[in-house]
Tab-separated table of C-alpha atoms and ligand atoms in Angstrom:
chain	number	residue	atom	x	y	z
A	1	MET	CA	-41.265	24.127	-5.964
A	2	PRO	CA	-37.970	23.586	-4.146
A	3	ILE	CA	-36.072	20.348	-4.651
A	4	LYS	CA	-35.773	18.389	-1.418
A	5	LEU	CA	-33.298	15.571	-1.040
A	6	THR	CA	-31.027	13.973	1.505
A	7	ILE	CA	-27.240	14.221	1.225
A	8	ASN	CA	-25.194	12.214	3.696
A	9	HIS	CA	-28.211	11.815	5.987
A	10	GLN	CA	-28.938	15.578	6.059
A	11	GLN	CA	-32.046	17.148	4.526
A	12	VAL	CA	-31.182	19.671	1.812
A	13	GLU	CA	-33.566	22.079	0.115
A	14	ILE	CA	-32.578	23.627	-3.210
A	15	ALA	CA	-34.269	26.389	-5.210
A	16	ASP	CA	-35.682	24.944	-8.408
A	17	THR	CA	-33.789	27.613	-10.383
A	18	ASP	CA	-30.827	25.255	-9.974
A	19	LYS	CA	-32.680	22.262	-11.409
A	20	ASP	CA	-30.434	21.907	-14.478
A	21	MET	CA	-27.217	21.834	-12.434
A	22	PRO	CA	-25.478	18.426	-12.444
A	23	LEU	CA	-25.354	16.853	-8.997
A	24	LEU	CA	-21.538	16.684	-9.167
A	25	TRP	CA	-21.278	20.470	-9.463
A	26	PHE	CA	-23.704	20.986	-6.606
A	27	LEU	CA	-21.822	18.588	-4.326
A	28	ARG	CA	-18.414	20.098	-5.001
A	29	GLU	CA	-19.164	23.789	-5.440
A	30	GLN	CA	-22.161	24.388	-3.184
A	31	GLN	CA	-21.880	21.673	-0.552
A	32	GLY	CA	-18.074	21.649	-0.253
A	33	LEU	CA	-18.007	17.883	-0.738
A	34	LYS	CA	-14.815	17.715	-2.768
A	35	GLY	CA	-14.236	13.997	-2.289
A	36	THR	CA	-16.373	13.299	-5.345
A	37	LYS	CA	-14.187	13.952	-8.384
A	38	PHE	CA	-14.690	15.388	-11.840
A	39	GLY	CA	-13.082	13.275	-14.538
A	40	CYS	CA	-14.817	13.246	-17.914
A	41	GLY	CA	-18.149	14.919	-17.207
A	42	ILE	CA	-19.937	12.605	-19.657
A	43	GLY	CA	-20.694	9.532	-17.579
A	44	GLN	CA	-17.722	7.499	-18.791
A	45	CYS	CA	-14.976	7.399	-16.166
A	46	GLY	CA	-16.826	6.903	-12.855
A	47	ALA	CA	-14.673	9.362	-10.867
A	48	CYS	CA	-17.888	11.116	-9.788
A	49	THR	CA	-19.674	7.992	-8.463
A	50	VAL	CA	-21.991	8.475	-5.478
A	51	HIS	CA	-24.864	6.377	-4.135
A	52	TYR	CA	-28.370	7.273	-5.253
A	53	ASN	CA	-30.982	5.434	-3.178
A	54	GLY	CA	-28.256	2.898	-2.357
A	55	GLN	CA	-27.063	2.297	-5.901
A	56	ALA	CA	-23.917	3.554	-7.601
A	57	MET	CA	-24.614	6.519	-9.854
A	58	ARG	CA	-22.445	8.924	-11.865
A	59	SER	CA	-23.196	12.313	-10.397
A	60	CYS	CA	-22.041	14.240	-13.479
A	61	SER	CA	-24.893	12.734	-15.452
A	62	VAL	CA	-27.895	13.583	-13.304
A	63	THR	CA	-29.364	17.024	-12.672
A	64	LEU	CA	-30.817	18.324	-9.428
A	65	GLY	CA	-34.249	18.469	-11.042
A	66	GLN	CA	-34.172	14.677	-11.363
A	67	LEU	CA	-33.469	14.180	-7.658
A	68	GLN	CA	-36.665	15.181	-5.869
A	69	GLY	CA	-36.793	13.008	-2.730
A	70	ALA	CA	-33.509	11.234	-3.499
A	71	ASP	CA	-31.159	9.808	-0.898
A	72	ILE	CA	-27.585	10.676	-1.900
A	73	LEU	CA	-24.481	9.352	-0.183
A	74	THR	CA	-20.972	10.578	-0.971
A	75	ILE	CA	-17.597	9.315	0.204
A	76	GLU	CA	-17.790	11.797	3.096
A	77	GLY	CA	-20.919	10.059	4.377
A	78	LEU	CA	-19.947	6.451	3.708
A	79	ALA	CA	-18.850	5.757	7.281
A	80	THR	CA	-20.918	8.251	9.250
A	81	ASP	CA	-23.198	5.577	10.728
A	82	ARG	CA	-20.150	3.658	12.007
A	83	GLU	CA	-17.514	4.198	14.667
A	84	LYS	CA	-14.720	3.553	12.188
A	85	LEU	CA	-14.135	3.539	8.446
A	86	HIS	CA	-16.328	1.494	6.146
A	87	PRO	CA	-14.807	-1.982	5.513
A	88	VAL	CA	-14.257	-1.070	1.864
A	89	GLN	CA	-12.195	1.942	2.952
A	90	GLU	CA	-10.280	-0.222	5.427
A	91	ALA	CA	-9.515	-2.808	2.745
A	92	TRP	CA	-8.341	-0.072	0.367
A	93	MET	CA	-5.955	1.238	3.017
A	94	GLU	CA	-4.656	-2.180	4.069
A	95	LEU	CA	-3.823	-3.115	0.481
A	96	ASP	CA	-2.526	0.343	-0.514
A	97	VAL	CA	-4.825	0.411	-3.517
A	98	PRO	CA	-4.446	4.019	-4.737
A	99	GLN	CA	-1.619	5.277	-6.884
A	100	CYS	CA	-2.411	8.919	-7.743
A	101	GLY	CA	-5.735	8.437	-5.971
A	102	TYR	CA	-7.876	10.515	-8.284
A	103	CYS	CA	-10.265	7.733	-9.331
A	104	GLN	CA	-10.400	5.992	-5.970
A	105	THR	CA	-13.398	7.759	-4.447
A	106	GLY	CA	-15.481	6.543	-7.347
A	107	GLN	CA	-13.973	3.059	-7.144
A	108	ILE	CA	-14.749	2.807	-3.409
A	109	MET	CA	-18.314	4.032	-3.845
A	110	ALA	CA	-18.910	1.610	-6.717
A	111	ALA	CA	-17.444	-1.276	-4.705
A	112	ALA	CA	-19.469	-0.416	-1.574
A	113	ALA	CA	-22.728	-0.327	-3.552
A	114	MET	CA	-21.915	-3.598	-5.276
A	115	LEU	CA	-21.078	-5.390	-2.010
A	116	LYS	CA	-24.271	-4.130	-0.398
A	117	ALA	CA	-26.324	-5.683	-3.178
A	118	THR	CA	-24.064	-8.705	-3.746
A	119	PRO	CA	-22.046	-9.593	-0.617
A	120	ARG	CA	-20.112	-12.417	-2.337
A	121	PRO	CA	-19.742	-11.344	-5.949
A	122	THR	CA	-18.332	-13.648	-8.610
A	123	ASP	CA	-15.531	-12.404	-10.855
A	124	GLN	CA	-18.125	-11.785	-13.552
A	125	GLN	CA	-20.290	-9.751	-11.172
A	126	VAL	CA	-17.284	-7.668	-10.125
A	127	GLU	CA	-16.411	-7.141	-13.779
A	128	ALA	CA	-19.943	-6.019	-14.567
A	129	ALA	CA	-20.260	-3.664	-11.584
A	130	MET	CA	-16.779	-2.116	-11.586
A	131	THR	CA	-16.744	-0.102	-14.805
A	132	ASN	CA	-14.802	2.830	-13.344
A	133	ILE	CA	-11.602	3.768	-15.152
A	134	CYS	CA	-8.218	3.995	-13.413
A	135	ARG	CA	-5.510	5.650	-15.494
A	136	CYS	CA	-2.874	4.338	-13.080
A	137	GLY	CA	-3.974	0.743	-13.656
A	138	THR	CA	-4.709	-0.232	-10.072
A	139	TYR	CA	-7.265	-2.816	-11.185
A	140	VAL	CA	-5.514	-5.845	-9.667
A	141	ARG	CA	-5.323	-4.207	-6.227
A	142	ILE	CA	-8.942	-3.065	-6.537
A	143	ARG	CA	-10.040	-6.671	-7.142
A	144	LYS	CA	-8.024	-7.882	-4.122
A	145	ALA	CA	-9.452	-5.126	-1.937
A	146	ILE	CA	-13.001	-6.005	-2.956
A	147	ALA	CA	-12.388	-9.603	-1.853
A	148	LEU	CA	-10.920	-8.403	1.459
A	149	ALA	CA	-13.826	-5.997	2.000
A	150	ALA	CA	-16.305	-8.808	1.316
A	151	ASP	CA	-14.602	-10.865	4.061
A	152	LYS	CA	-14.735	-7.930	6.472
A	153	LEU	CA	-18.419	-7.271	5.755
A	154	ALA	CA	-19.212	-10.972	6.205
A	155	LYS	CA	-17.556	-10.890	9.648
A	156	GLU	CA	-19.690	-7.891	10.616
A	157	VAL	CA	-22.923	-9.802	10.004
A	158	SER	CA	-21.791	-13.138	11.492
B	201	FES	FE1	-18.732	11.534	-14.138
B	201	FES	FE2	-16.554	10.859	-15.479
B	201	FES	S1	-16.883	12.644	-14.261
B	201	FES	S2	-18.337	9.682	-15.173
B	202	FES	FE1	-4.646	7.159	-10.403
B	202	FES	FE2	-6.728	5.514	-10.393
B	202	FES	S1	-5.151	5.705	-8.882
B	202	FES	S2	-6.359	7.166	-11.742
């Protein structure tokens, strides 16, 4: 039975012979969605974070066979239902968060999922949700950008 899922709002059908392939490989190598990064491959670093049914998930650690009916969103799809960038992306740009940039896709996806579930997170909630690693140590700017993005999102709903 083919695996059917949605990636960035598009229906995708995959032969079940690929069921053991990690989602990260499928996104990058077969869908051309290179924004999602490979870091450790063992669920530790968060560079590969996407949204799975609206929640942050490490795409290196889930196989296609586990994704029947799933709704997957990658960085390429984060702003497609908007006329401009997602407020988290805007905040990241305004505060010049990235250094090398490699981890930042995962950081943005983790932050966007957290703010959707918790629009005004406490420091402890940010700490708990943002477990992605940044080898360049951009953590202080990430925290500031999350606060700015929360303000921007609040303005959108007011
Ligand atoms: Fe997936 Fe590191 S590449 S968590
Ligand atoms: Fe370089 Fe995070 S910006 S690893």
